[in-house]
Amino acid sequence: MAFDEGLAQRVRELLSERPFYNEKKMFGGIGFLLKGNMACGVIRDDLIVRVGAENYTEALLKPNVELFDLTGRAMTGWVVVKEPGYRQDRDLEKWVK
Protein backbone atom coordinates (compact mmCIF):
# COMPACT_ATOMS: atom_id res chain seq x y z
CA MET A 1 0.00 0.00 0.00
CA ALA A 2 1.54 3.30 -1.07
CA PHE A 3 1.41 6.54 0.85
CA ASP A 4 1.48 10.15 -0.31
CA GLU A 5 5.20 11.00 -0.44
CA GLY A 6 4.43 14.71 -0.90
CA LEU A 7 2.39 14.82 2.29
CA ALA A 8 5.06 12.81 4.11
CA GLN A 9 7.69 15.33 3.01
CA ARG A 10 5.59 18.24 4.25
CA VAL A 11 5.22 16.56 7.66
CA ARG A 12 8.94 15.69 7.70
CA GLU A 13 9.82 19.36 7.15
CA LEU A 14 7.71 20.36 10.14
CA LEU A 15 9.23 17.77 12.48
CA SER A 16 12.79 17.10 11.33
CA GLU A 17 14.39 19.74 13.58
CA ARG A 18 12.69 18.39 16.71
CA PRO A 19 14.90 16.51 19.17
CA PHE A 20 14.59 12.73 19.12
CA TYR A 21 12.74 12.77 15.77
CA ASN A 22 12.54 9.52 13.81
CA GLU A 23 10.35 7.94 11.19
CA LYS A 24 9.32 4.38 10.58
CA LYS A 25 7.35 2.62 7.89
CA MET A 26 4.24 1.08 9.45
CA PHE A 27 0.59 0.30 8.68
CA GLY A 28 1.48 0.41 4.99
CA GLY A 29 2.39 4.06 5.47
CA ILE A 30 4.91 6.06 7.44
CA GLY A 31 4.88 7.04 11.09
CA PHE A 32 6.63 10.06 12.55
CA LEU A 33 7.97 9.47 16.03
CA LEU A 34 9.14 11.82 18.75
CA LYS A 35 11.11 10.27 21.59
CA GLY A 36 10.11 6.85 20.26
CA ASN A 37 6.36 7.55 20.37
CA MET A 38 4.31 7.94 17.23
CA ALA A 39 3.00 11.50 16.96
CA CYS A 40 1.48 11.39 13.48
CA GLY A 41 1.71 9.54 10.21
CA VAL A 42 0.60 9.22 6.63
CA ILE A 43 -1.45 6.30 5.30
CA ARG A 44 -2.43 6.54 1.62
CA ASP A 45 -3.34 10.23 1.32
CA ASP A 46 -4.61 10.57 4.89
CA LEU A 47 -2.90 12.31 7.79
CA ILE A 48 -3.07 10.33 11.04
CA VAL A 49 -2.65 12.43 14.20
CA ARG A 50 -2.36 11.65 17.89
CA VAL A 51 -4.58 14.23 19.57
CA GLY A 52 -4.75 12.57 22.98
CA ALA A 53 -7.77 11.49 24.96
CA GLU A 54 -8.44 15.01 26.26
CA ASN A 55 -8.72 16.49 22.73
CA TYR A 56 -10.25 13.48 21.00
CA THR A 57 -13.95 14.44 21.00
CA GLU A 58 -13.25 18.04 20.01
CA ALA A 59 -10.98 16.92 17.15
CA LEU A 60 -13.65 14.57 15.78
CA LEU A 61 -16.07 17.48 15.49
CA LYS A 62 -13.78 19.35 13.08
CA PRO A 63 -14.40 19.21 9.32
CA ASN A 64 -12.60 16.50 7.35
CA VAL A 65 -11.78 14.46 10.48
CA GLU A 66 -12.73 10.83 11.02
CA LEU A 67 -12.10 8.01 13.46
CA PHE A 68 -8.78 6.22 13.08
CA ASP A 69 -9.84 2.61 12.64
CA LEU A 70 -7.55 0.03 11.04
CA THR A 71 -8.97 -3.06 12.73
CA GLY A 72 -12.70 -2.45 13.18
CA ARG A 73 -12.10 -0.77 16.52
CA ALA A 74 -11.37 2.97 16.62
CA MET A 75 -8.20 4.05 18.39
CA THR A 76 -9.14 6.60 21.05
CA GLY A 77 -6.86 9.61 20.98
CA TRP A 78 -6.10 9.23 17.26
CA VAL A 79 -7.87 10.78 14.28
CA VAL A 80 -7.65 10.71 10.50
CA VAL A 81 -7.54 14.07 8.74
CA LYS A 82 -8.71 13.90 5.12
CA GLU A 83 -6.99 15.99 2.44
CA PRO A 84 -9.10 19.16 2.59
CA GLY A 85 -8.25 19.41 6.30
CA TYR A 86 -4.49 19.68 5.72
CA ARG A 87 -4.35 21.17 2.21
CA GLN A 88 -3.14 24.57 3.40
CA ASP A 89 0.30 24.63 5.04
CA ARG A 90 -1.07 26.45 8.10
CA ASP A 91 -3.72 23.74 8.60
CA LEU A 92 -1.14 20.95 8.31
CA GLU A 93 1.11 22.74 10.78
CA LYS A 94 -1.74 23.05 13.30
CA TRP A 95 -2.41 19.31 13.13
CA VAL A 96 1.23 18.30 13.32
CA LYS A 97 2.11 20.68 16.17
PDB file of N, CA and C in Angstrom:
ATOM      1  N   MET A   1       0.849  -1.172   0.000  1.00  0.00           N
ATOM      2  CA  MET A   1       0.000   0.000   0.000  1.00  0.00           C
ATOM      3  C   MET A   1       0.899   1.241   0.000  1.00  0.00           C
ATOM      4  N   ALA A   2       0.718   2.097  -0.947  1.00  0.00           N
ATOM      5  CA  ALA A   2       1.538   3.299  -1.075  1.00  0.00           C
ATOM      6  C   ALA A   2       0.985   4.418  -0.198  1.00  0.00           C
ATOM      7  N   PHE A   3       1.854   5.368   0.112  1.00  0.00           N
ATOM      8  CA  PHE A   3       1.410   6.543   0.850  1.00  0.00           C
ATOM      9  C   PHE A   3       1.866   7.784   0.099  1.00  0.00           C
ATOM     10  N   ASP A   4       1.216   8.896   0.371  1.00  0.00           N
ATOM     11  CA  ASP A   4       1.481  10.152  -0.309  1.00  0.00           C
ATOM     12  C   ASP A   4       2.840  10.702   0.131  1.00  0.00           C
ATOM     13  N   GLU A   5       3.838  10.547  -0.739  1.00  0.00           N
ATOM     14  CA  GLU A   5       5.199  10.999  -0.436  1.00  0.00           C
ATOM     15  C   GLU A   5       5.260  12.516  -0.265  1.00  0.00           C
ATOM     16  N   GLY A   6       4.449  13.245  -1.023  1.00  0.00           N
ATOM     17  CA  GLY A   6       4.430  14.706  -0.902  1.00  0.00           C
ATOM     18  C   GLY A   6       3.947  15.141   0.472  1.00  0.00           C
ATOM     19  N   LEU A   7       2.889  14.515   0.956  1.00  0.00           N
ATOM     20  CA  LEU A   7       2.393  14.815   2.293  1.00  0.00           C
ATOM     21  C   LEU A   7       3.429  14.424   3.334  1.00  0.00           C
ATOM     22  N   ALA A   8       4.028  13.253   3.169  1.00  0.00           N
ATOM     23  CA  ALA A   8       5.058  12.805   4.112  1.00  0.00           C
ATOM     24  C   ALA A   8       6.204  13.815   4.175  1.00  0.00           C
ATOM     25  N   GLN A   9       6.603  14.346   3.037  1.00  0.00           N
ATOM     26  CA  GLN A   9       7.691  15.333   3.014  1.00  0.00           C
ATOM     27  C   GLN A   9       7.287  16.614   3.729  1.00  0.00           C
ATOM     28  N   ARG A  10       6.064  17.036   3.555  1.00  0.00           N
ATOM     29  CA  ARG A  10       5.587  18.244   4.247  1.00  0.00           C
ATOM     30  C   ARG A  10       5.621  18.044   5.763  1.00  0.00           C
ATOM     31  N   VAL A  11       5.187  16.859   6.228  1.00  0.00           N
ATOM     32  CA  VAL A  11       5.223  16.557   7.661  1.00  0.00           C
ATOM     33  C   VAL A  11       6.674  16.494   8.133  1.00  0.00           C
ATOM     34  N   ARG A  12       7.517  15.829   7.373  1.00  0.00           N
ATOM     35  CA  ARG A  12       8.938  15.689   7.699  1.00  0.00           C
ATOM     36  C   ARG A  12       9.580  17.069   7.908  1.00  0.00           C
ATOM     37  N   GLU A  13       9.258  18.007   7.039  1.00  0.00           N
ATOM     38  CA  GLU A  13       9.822  19.356   7.149  1.00  0.00           C
ATOM     39  C   GLU A  13       9.386  20.060   8.430  1.00  0.00           C
ATOM     40  N   LEU A  14       8.189  19.756   8.902  1.00  0.00           N
ATOM     41  CA  LEU A  14       7.706  20.364  10.145  1.00  0.00           C
ATOM     42  C   LEU A  14       8.339  19.746  11.386  1.00  0.00           C
ATOM     43  N   LEU A  15       8.747  18.481  11.297  1.00  0.00           N
ATOM     44  CA  LEU A  15       9.229  17.768  12.477  1.00  0.00           C
ATOM     45  C   LEU A  15      10.730  17.514  12.521  1.00  0.00           C
ATOM     46  N   SER A  16      11.412  17.595  11.400  1.00  0.00           N
ATOM     47  CA  SER A  16      12.789  17.103  11.326  1.00  0.00           C
ATOM     48  C   SER A  16      13.772  17.815  12.259  1.00  0.00           C
ATOM     49  N   GLU A  17      13.490  19.020  12.662  1.00  0.00           N
ATOM     50  CA  GLU A  17      14.388  19.743  13.576  1.00  0.00           C
ATOM     51  C   GLU A  17      14.110  19.437  15.047  1.00  0.00           C
ATOM     52  N   ARG A  18      13.047  18.703  15.317  1.00  0.00           N
ATOM     53  CA  ARG A  18      12.688  18.390  16.712  1.00  0.00           C
ATOM     54  C   ARG A  18      13.667  17.376  17.282  1.00  0.00           C
ATOM     55  N   PRO A  19      14.009  17.508  18.559  1.00  0.00           N
ATOM     56  CA  PRO A  19      14.903  16.509  19.169  1.00  0.00           C
ATOM     57  C   PRO A  19      14.237  15.133  19.190  1.00  0.00           C
ATOM     58  N   PHE A  20      15.042  14.129  19.039  1.00  0.00           N
ATOM     59  CA  PHE A  20      14.590  12.731  19.117  1.00  0.00           C
ATOM     60  C   PHE A  20      13.556  12.375  18.055  1.00  0.00           C
ATOM     61  N   TYR A  21      13.634  13.039  16.906  1.00  0.00           N
ATOM     62  CA  TYR A  21      12.744  12.767  15.769  1.00  0.00           C
ATOM     63  C   TYR A  21      13.221  11.517  15.033  1.00  0.00           C
ATOM     64  N   ASN A  22      12.250  10.706  14.601  1.00  0.00           N
ATOM     65  CA  ASN A  22      12.544   9.518  13.812  1.00  0.00           C
ATOM     66  C   ASN A  22      11.311   9.199  12.980  1.00  0.00           C
ATOM     67  N   GLU A  23      11.494   8.405  11.961  1.00  0.00           N
ATOM     68  CA  GLU A  23      10.346   7.943  11.186  1.00  0.00           C
ATOM     69  C   GLU A  23      10.487   6.454  10.916  1.00  0.00           C
ATOM     70  N   LYS A  24       9.339   5.827  10.731  1.00  0.00           N
ATOM     71  CA  LYS A  24       9.324   4.383  10.580  1.00  0.00           C
ATOM     72  C   LYS A  24       8.161   3.996   9.671  1.00  0.00           C
ATOM     73  N   LYS A  25       8.439   3.114   8.734  1.00  0.00           N
ATOM     74  CA  LYS A  25       7.348   2.616   7.893  1.00  0.00           C
ATOM     75  C   LYS A  25       6.497   1.668   8.722  1.00  0.00           C
ATOM     76  N   MET A  26       5.191   1.902   8.688  1.00  0.00           N
ATOM     77  CA  MET A  26       4.245   1.079   9.454  1.00  0.00           C
ATOM     78  C   MET A  26       2.841   1.247   8.893  1.00  0.00           C
ATOM     79  N   PHE A  27       1.992   0.281   9.131  1.00  0.00           N
ATOM     80  CA  PHE A  27       0.591   0.300   8.680  1.00  0.00           C
ATOM     81  C   PHE A  27       0.476   0.505   7.172  1.00  0.00           C
ATOM     82  N   GLY A  28       1.499   0.159   6.416  1.00  0.00           N
ATOM     83  CA  GLY A  28       1.482   0.410   4.985  1.00  0.00           C
ATOM     84  C   GLY A  28       1.714   1.873   4.656  1.00  0.00           C
ATOM     85  N   GLY A  29       2.109   2.641   5.644  1.00  0.00           N
ATOM     86  CA  GLY A  29       2.392   4.061   5.469  1.00  0.00           C
ATOM     87  C   GLY A  29       3.679   4.408   6.182  1.00  0.00           C
ATOM     88  N   ILE A  30       3.733   5.614   6.710  1.00  0.00           N
ATOM     89  CA  ILE A  30       4.912   6.063   7.442  1.00  0.00           C
ATOM     90  C   ILE A  30       4.472   6.753   8.719  1.00  0.00           C
ATOM     91  N   GLY A  31       5.162   6.426   9.803  1.00  0.00           N
ATOM     92  CA  GLY A  31       4.885   7.041  11.091  1.00  0.00           C
ATOM     93  C   GLY A  31       6.009   7.982  11.468  1.00  0.00           C
ATOM     94  N   PHE A  32       5.662   9.084  12.076  1.00  0.00           N
ATOM     95  CA  PHE A  32       6.631  10.064  12.546  1.00  0.00           C
ATOM     96  C   PHE A  32       6.651   9.995  14.067  1.00  0.00           C
ATOM     97  N   LEU A  33       7.819   9.705  14.605  1.00  0.00           N
ATOM     98  CA  LEU A  33       7.967   9.468  16.034  1.00  0.00           C
ATOM     99  C   LEU A  33       8.776  10.574  16.687  1.00  0.00           C
ATOM    100  N   LEU A  34       8.387  10.911  17.902  1.00  0.00           N
ATOM    101  CA  LEU A  34       9.135  11.820  18.748  1.00  0.00           C
ATOM    102  C   LEU A  34       9.415  11.093  20.047  1.00  0.00           C
ATOM    103  N   LYS A  35      10.685  10.999  20.394  1.00  0.00           N
ATOM    104  CA  LYS A  35      11.111  10.269  21.593  1.00  0.00           C
ATOM    105  C   LYS A  35      10.589   8.835  21.572  1.00  0.00           C
ATOM    106  N   GLY A  36      10.523   8.239  20.390  1.00  0.00           N
ATOM    107  CA  GLY A  36      10.108   6.850  20.258  1.00  0.00           C
ATOM    108  C   GLY A  36       8.611   6.616  20.227  1.00  0.00           C
ATOM    109  N   ASN A  37       7.823   7.665  20.375  1.00  0.00           N
ATOM    110  CA  ASN A  37       6.361   7.545  20.370  1.00  0.00           C
ATOM    111  C   ASN A  37       5.802   8.150  19.091  1.00  0.00           C
ATOM    112  N   MET A  38       4.884   7.434  18.468  1.00  0.00           N
ATOM    113  CA  MET A  38       4.307   7.939  17.235  1.00  0.00           C
ATOM    114  C   MET A  38       3.453   9.168  17.527  1.00  0.00           C
ATOM    115  N   ALA A  39       3.736  10.244  16.800  1.00  0.00           N
ATOM    116  CA  ALA A  39       2.997  11.498  16.956  1.00  0.00           C
ATOM    117  C   ALA A  39       1.986  11.686  15.837  1.00  0.00           C
ATOM    118  N   CYS A  40       2.365  11.269  14.630  1.00  0.00           N
ATOM    119  CA  CYS A  40       1.484  11.389  13.481  1.00  0.00           C
ATOM    120  C   CYS A  40       2.015  10.479  12.384  1.00  0.00           C
ATOM    121  N   GLY A  41       1.273  10.399  11.304  1.00  0.00           N
ATOM    122  CA  GLY A  41       1.708   9.545  10.209  1.00  0.00           C
ATOM    123  C   GLY A  41       0.903   9.814   8.954  1.00  0.00           C
ATOM    124  N   VAL A  42       1.284   9.115   7.905  1.00  0.00           N
ATOM    125  CA  VAL A  42       0.598   9.221   6.629  1.00  0.00           C
ATOM    126  C   VAL A  42       0.274   7.807   6.162  1.00  0.00           C
ATOM    127  N   ILE A  43      -0.996   7.561   5.883  1.00  0.00           N
ATOM    128  CA  ILE A  43      -1.455   6.303   5.301  1.00  0.00           C
ATOM    129  C   ILE A  43      -2.267   6.682   4.064  1.00  0.00           C
ATOM    130  N   ARG A  44      -1.860   6.143   2.921  1.00  0.00           N
ATOM    131  CA  ARG A  44      -2.431   6.538   1.624  1.00  0.00           C
ATOM    132  C   ARG A  44      -2.315   8.058   1.498  1.00  0.00           C
ATOM    133  N   ASP A  45      -3.418   8.765   1.378  1.00  0.00           N
ATOM    134  CA  ASP A  45      -3.341  10.225   1.322  1.00  0.00           C
ATOM    135  C   ASP A  45      -3.996  10.853   2.549  1.00  0.00           C
ATOM    136  N   ASP A  46      -4.028  10.089   3.641  1.00  0.00           N
ATOM    137  CA  ASP A  46      -4.614  10.567   4.892  1.00  0.00           C
ATOM    138  C   ASP A  46      -3.521  10.901   5.897  1.00  0.00           C
ATOM    139  N   LEU A  47      -3.768  11.941   6.676  1.00  0.00           N
ATOM    140  CA  LEU A  47      -2.902  12.307   7.788  1.00  0.00           C
ATOM    141  C   LEU A  47      -3.474  11.675   9.051  1.00  0.00           C
ATOM    142  N   ILE A  48      -2.659  10.951   9.782  1.00  0.00           N
ATOM    143  CA  ILE A  48      -3.066  10.335  11.040  1.00  0.00           C
ATOM    144  C   ILE A  48      -2.404  11.139  12.160  1.00  0.00           C
ATOM    145  N   VAL A  49      -3.183  11.550  13.159  1.00  0.00           N
ATOM    146  CA  VAL A  49      -2.648  12.430  14.198  1.00  0.00           C
ATOM    147  C   VAL A  49      -3.048  11.938  15.582  1.00  0.00           C
ATOM    148  N   ARG A  50      -2.068  11.915  16.487  1.00  0.00           N
ATOM    149  CA  ARG A  50      -2.358  11.647  17.895  1.00  0.00           C
ATOM    150  C   ARG A  50      -2.803  12.967  18.522  1.00  0.00           C
ATOM    151  N   VAL A  51      -4.042  13.020  18.943  1.00  0.00           N
ATOM    152  CA  VAL A  51      -4.581  14.229  19.573  1.00  0.00           C
ATOM    153  C   VAL A  51      -4.726  14.061  21.078  1.00  0.00           C
ATOM    154  N   GLY A  52      -4.607  12.840  21.557  1.00  0.00           N
ATOM    155  CA  GLY A  52      -4.749  12.566  22.980  1.00  0.00           C
ATOM    156  C   GLY A  52      -6.201  12.430  23.385  1.00  0.00           C
ATOM    157  N   ALA A  53      -6.413  11.749  24.479  1.00  0.00           N
ATOM    158  CA  ALA A  53      -7.769  11.489  24.965  1.00  0.00           C
ATOM    159  C   ALA A  53      -8.512  12.782  25.296  1.00  0.00           C
ATOM    160  N   GLU A  54      -7.788  13.771  25.833  1.00  0.00           N
ATOM    161  CA  GLU A  54      -8.438  15.014  26.261  1.00  0.00           C
ATOM    162  C   GLU A  54      -8.914  15.869  25.086  1.00  0.00           C
ATOM    163  N   ASN A  55      -8.332  15.700  23.907  1.00  0.00           N
ATOM    164  CA  ASN A  55      -8.723  16.493  22.731  1.00  0.00           C
ATOM    165  C   ASN A  55      -9.474  15.675  21.682  1.00  0.00           C
ATOM    166  N   TYR A  56      -9.704  14.421  21.971  1.00  0.00           N
ATOM    167  CA  TYR A  56     -10.254  13.483  20.995  1.00  0.00           C
ATOM    168  C   TYR A  56     -11.646  13.882  20.496  1.00  0.00           C
ATOM    169  N   THR A  57     -12.577  14.113  21.387  1.00  0.00           N
ATOM    170  CA  THR A  57     -13.954  14.445  21.001  1.00  0.00           C
ATOM    171  C   THR A  57     -14.002  15.749  20.227  1.00  0.00           C
ATOM    172  N   GLU A  58     -13.281  16.750  20.687  1.00  0.00           N
ATOM    173  CA  GLU A  58     -13.246  18.040  20.006  1.00  0.00           C
ATOM    174  C   GLU A  58     -12.656  17.899  18.596  1.00  0.00           C
ATOM    175  N   ALA A  59     -11.606  17.111  18.458  1.00  0.00           N
ATOM    176  CA  ALA A  59     -10.977  16.918  17.149  1.00  0.00           C
ATOM    177  C   ALA A  59     -11.935  16.246  16.172  1.00  0.00           C
ATOM    178  N   LEU A  60     -12.708  15.281  16.653  1.00  0.00           N
ATOM    179  CA  LEU A  60     -13.652  14.570  15.782  1.00  0.00           C
ATOM    180  C   LEU A  60     -14.771  15.462  15.255  1.00  0.00           C
ATOM    181  N   LEU A  61     -15.023  16.559  15.916  1.00  0.00           N
ATOM    182  CA  LEU A  61     -16.071  17.484  15.488  1.00  0.00           C
ATOM    183  C   LEU A  61     -15.607  18.435  14.383  1.00  0.00           C
ATOM    184  N   LYS A  62     -14.326  18.454  14.101  1.00  0.00           N
ATOM    185  CA  LYS A  62     -13.779  19.353  13.077  1.00  0.00           C
ATOM    186  C   LYS A  62     -14.049  18.791  11.687  1.00  0.00           C
ATOM    187  N   PRO A  63     -14.161  19.671  10.698  1.00  0.00           N
ATOM    188  CA  PRO A  63     -14.395  19.211   9.322  1.00  0.00           C
ATOM    189  C   PRO A  63     -13.236  18.347   8.823  1.00  0.00           C
ATOM    190  N   ASN A  64     -13.571  17.367   8.008  1.00  0.00           N
ATOM    191  CA  ASN A  64     -12.595  16.496   7.349  1.00  0.00           C
ATOM    192  C   ASN A  64     -11.842  15.574   8.305  1.00  0.00           C
ATOM    193  N   VAL A  65     -12.412  15.328   9.477  1.00  0.00           N
ATOM    194  CA  VAL A  65     -11.776  14.464  10.477  1.00  0.00           C
ATOM    195  C   VAL A  65     -12.662  13.250  10.712  1.00  0.00           C
ATOM    196  N   GLU A  66     -12.013  12.087  10.798  1.00  0.00           N
ATOM    197  CA  GLU A  66     -12.726  10.826  11.019  1.00  0.00           C
ATOM    198  C   GLU A  66     -12.021  10.022  12.099  1.00  0.00           C
ATOM    199  N   LEU A  67     -12.707   8.965  12.531  1.00  0.00           N
ATOM    200  CA  LEU A  67     -12.098   8.014  13.457  1.00  0.00           C
ATOM    201  C   LEU A  67     -10.901   7.343  12.792  1.00  0.00           C
ATOM    202  N   PHE A  68      -9.900   7.021  13.570  1.00  0.00           N
ATOM    203  CA  PHE A  68      -8.779   6.220  13.080  1.00  0.00           C
ATOM    204  C   PHE A  68      -9.097   4.776  13.442  1.00  0.00           C
ATOM    205  N   ASP A  69      -9.379   3.991  12.427  1.00  0.00           N
ATOM    206  CA  ASP A  69      -9.836   2.615  12.636  1.00  0.00           C
ATOM    207  C   ASP A  69      -9.214   1.711  11.576  1.00  0.00           C
ATOM    208  N   LEU A  70      -8.187   0.971  11.954  1.00  0.00           N
ATOM    209  CA  LEU A  70      -7.554   0.028  11.036  1.00  0.00           C
ATOM    210  C   LEU A  70      -8.073  -1.393  11.215  1.00  0.00           C
ATOM    211  N   THR A  71      -8.645  -1.683  12.378  1.00  0.00           N
ATOM    212  CA  THR A  71      -8.971  -3.057  12.734  1.00  0.00           C
ATOM    213  C   THR A  71     -10.445  -3.316  12.999  1.00  0.00           C
ATOM    214  N   GLY A  72     -11.297  -2.305  12.813  1.00  0.00           N
ATOM    215  CA  GLY A  72     -12.697  -2.452  13.181  1.00  0.00           C
ATOM    216  C   GLY A  72     -12.978  -1.892  14.553  1.00  0.00           C
ATOM    217  N   ARG A  73     -11.950  -1.378  15.194  1.00  0.00           N
ATOM    218  CA  ARG A  73     -12.095  -0.768  16.518  1.00  0.00           C
ATOM    219  C   ARG A  73     -11.310   0.547  16.510  1.00  0.00           C
ATOM    220  N   ALA A  74     -12.013   1.656  16.673  1.00  0.00           N
ATOM    221  CA  ALA A  74     -11.372   2.967  16.621  1.00  0.00           C
ATOM    222  C   ALA A  74     -10.344   3.113  17.738  1.00  0.00           C
ATOM    223  N   MET A  75      -9.248   3.795  17.409  1.00  0.00           N
ATOM    224  CA  MET A  75      -8.198   4.049  18.394  1.00  0.00           C
ATOM    225  C   MET A  75      -8.460   5.399  19.057  1.00  0.00           C
ATOM    226  N   THR A  76      -8.872   5.378  20.305  1.00  0.00           N
ATOM    227  CA  THR A  76      -9.139   6.603  21.050  1.00  0.00           C
ATOM    228  C   THR A  76      -7.858   7.423  21.142  1.00  0.00           C
ATOM    229  N   GLY A  77      -8.006   8.721  20.917  1.00  0.00           N
ATOM    230  CA  GLY A  77      -6.855   9.613  20.983  1.00  0.00           C
ATOM    231  C   GLY A  77      -6.182   9.831  19.640  1.00  0.00           C
ATOM    232  N   TRP A  78      -6.652   9.121  18.612  1.00  0.00           N
ATOM    233  CA  TRP A  78      -6.097   9.230  17.265  1.00  0.00           C
ATOM    234  C   TRP A  78      -7.205   9.574  16.288  1.00  0.00           C
ATOM    235  N   VAL A  79      -6.901  10.439  15.312  1.00  0.00           N
ATOM    236  CA  VAL A  79      -7.870  10.784  14.280  1.00  0.00           C
ATOM    237  C   VAL A  79      -7.216  10.732  12.905  1.00  0.00           C
ATOM    238  N   VAL A  80      -8.068  10.624  11.891  1.00  0.00           N
ATOM    239  CA  VAL A  80      -7.649  10.707  10.495  1.00  0.00           C
ATOM    240  C   VAL A  80      -8.115  12.056   9.968  1.00  0.00           C
ATOM    241  N   VAL A  81      -7.201  12.798   9.369  1.00  0.00           N
ATOM    242  CA  VAL A  81      -7.544  14.070   8.740  1.00  0.00           C
ATOM    243  C   VAL A  81      -7.490  13.849   7.233  1.00  0.00           C
ATOM    244  N   LYS A  82      -8.612  14.048   6.578  1.00  0.00           N
ATOM    245  CA  LYS A  82      -8.708  13.904   5.124  1.00  0.00           C
ATOM    246  C   LYS A  82      -8.118  15.133   4.431  1.00  0.00           C
ATOM    247  N   GLU A  83      -7.745  14.990   3.195  1.00  0.00           N
ATOM    248  CA  GLU A  83      -6.989  15.994   2.440  1.00  0.00           C
ATOM    249  C   GLU A  83      -7.488  17.435   2.549  1.00  0.00           C
ATOM    250  N   PRO A  84      -8.747  17.734   2.466  1.00  0.00           N
ATOM    251  CA  PRO A  84      -9.104  19.157   2.590  1.00  0.00           C
ATOM    252  C   PRO A  84      -8.696  19.758   3.939  1.00  0.00           C
ATOM    253  N   GLY A  85      -8.581  18.941   4.953  1.00  0.00           N
ATOM    254  CA  GLY A  85      -8.249  19.410   6.296  1.00  0.00           C
ATOM    255  C   GLY A  85      -6.787  19.744   6.508  1.00  0.00           C
ATOM    256  N   TYR A  86      -5.910  19.351   5.598  1.00  0.00           N
ATOM    257  CA  TYR A  86      -4.488  19.676   5.720  1.00  0.00           C
ATOM    258  C   TYR A  86      -3.931  20.290   4.434  1.00  0.00           C
ATOM    259  N   ARG A  87      -4.789  20.644   3.503  1.00  0.00           N
ATOM    260  CA  ARG A  87      -4.346  21.165   2.207  1.00  0.00           C
ATOM    261  C   ARG A  87      -3.466  22.405   2.373  1.00  0.00           C
ATOM    262  N   GLN A  88      -3.920  23.352   3.166  1.00  0.00           N
ATOM    263  CA  GLN A  88      -3.140  24.567   3.402  1.00  0.00           C
ATOM    264  C   GLN A  88      -2.013  24.266   4.394  1.00  0.00           C
ATOM    265  N   ASP A  89      -0.844  24.866   4.162  1.00  0.00           N
ATOM    266  CA  ASP A  89       0.297  24.634   5.042  1.00  0.00           C
ATOM    267  C   ASP A  89      -0.014  24.978   6.490  1.00  0.00           C
ATOM    268  N   ARG A  90      -0.752  26.061   6.706  1.00  0.00           N
ATOM    269  CA  ARG A  90      -1.070  26.450   8.097  1.00  0.00           C
ATOM    270  C   ARG A  90      -1.955  25.407   8.777  1.00  0.00           C
ATOM    271  N   ASP A  91      -2.853  24.774   8.024  1.00  0.00           N
ATOM    272  CA  ASP A  91      -3.716  23.738   8.603  1.00  0.00           C
ATOM    273  C   ASP A  91      -2.898  22.487   8.940  1.00  0.00           C
ATOM    274  N   LEU A  92      -2.015  22.108   8.034  1.00  0.00           N
ATOM    275  CA  LEU A  92      -1.145  20.953   8.315  1.00  0.00           C
ATOM    276  C   LEU A  92      -0.298  21.230   9.543  1.00  0.00           C
ATOM    277  N   GLU A  93       0.258  22.409   9.632  1.00  0.00           N
ATOM    278  CA  GLU A  93       1.111  22.743  10.781  1.00  0.00           C
ATOM    279  C   GLU A  93       0.330  22.674  12.085  1.00  0.00           C
ATOM    280  N   LYS A  94      -0.918  23.141  12.099  1.00  0.00           N
ATOM    281  CA  LYS A  94      -1.738  23.048  13.304  1.00  0.00           C
ATOM    282  C   LYS A  94      -1.920  21.611  13.741  1.00  0.00           C
ATOM    283  N   TRP A  95      -2.217  20.723  12.793  1.00  0.00           N
ATOM    284  CA  TRP A  95      -2.408  19.311  13.134  1.00  0.00           C
ATOM    285  C   TRP A  95      -1.117  18.669  13.618  1.00  0.00           C
ATOM    286  N   VAL A  96      -0.028  18.952  12.964  1.00  0.00           N
ATOM    287  CA  VAL A  96       1.235  18.303  13.319  1.00  0.00           C
ATOM    288  C   VAL A  96       1.768  18.829  14.646  1.00  0.00           C
ATOM    289  N   LYS A  97       1.621  20.101  14.900  1.00  0.00           N
ATOM    290  CA  LYS A  97       2.115  20.675  16.169  1.00  0.00           C
ATOM    291  C   LYS A  97       1.240  20.239  17.321  1.00  0.00           C
TER     292      LYS A  97
END
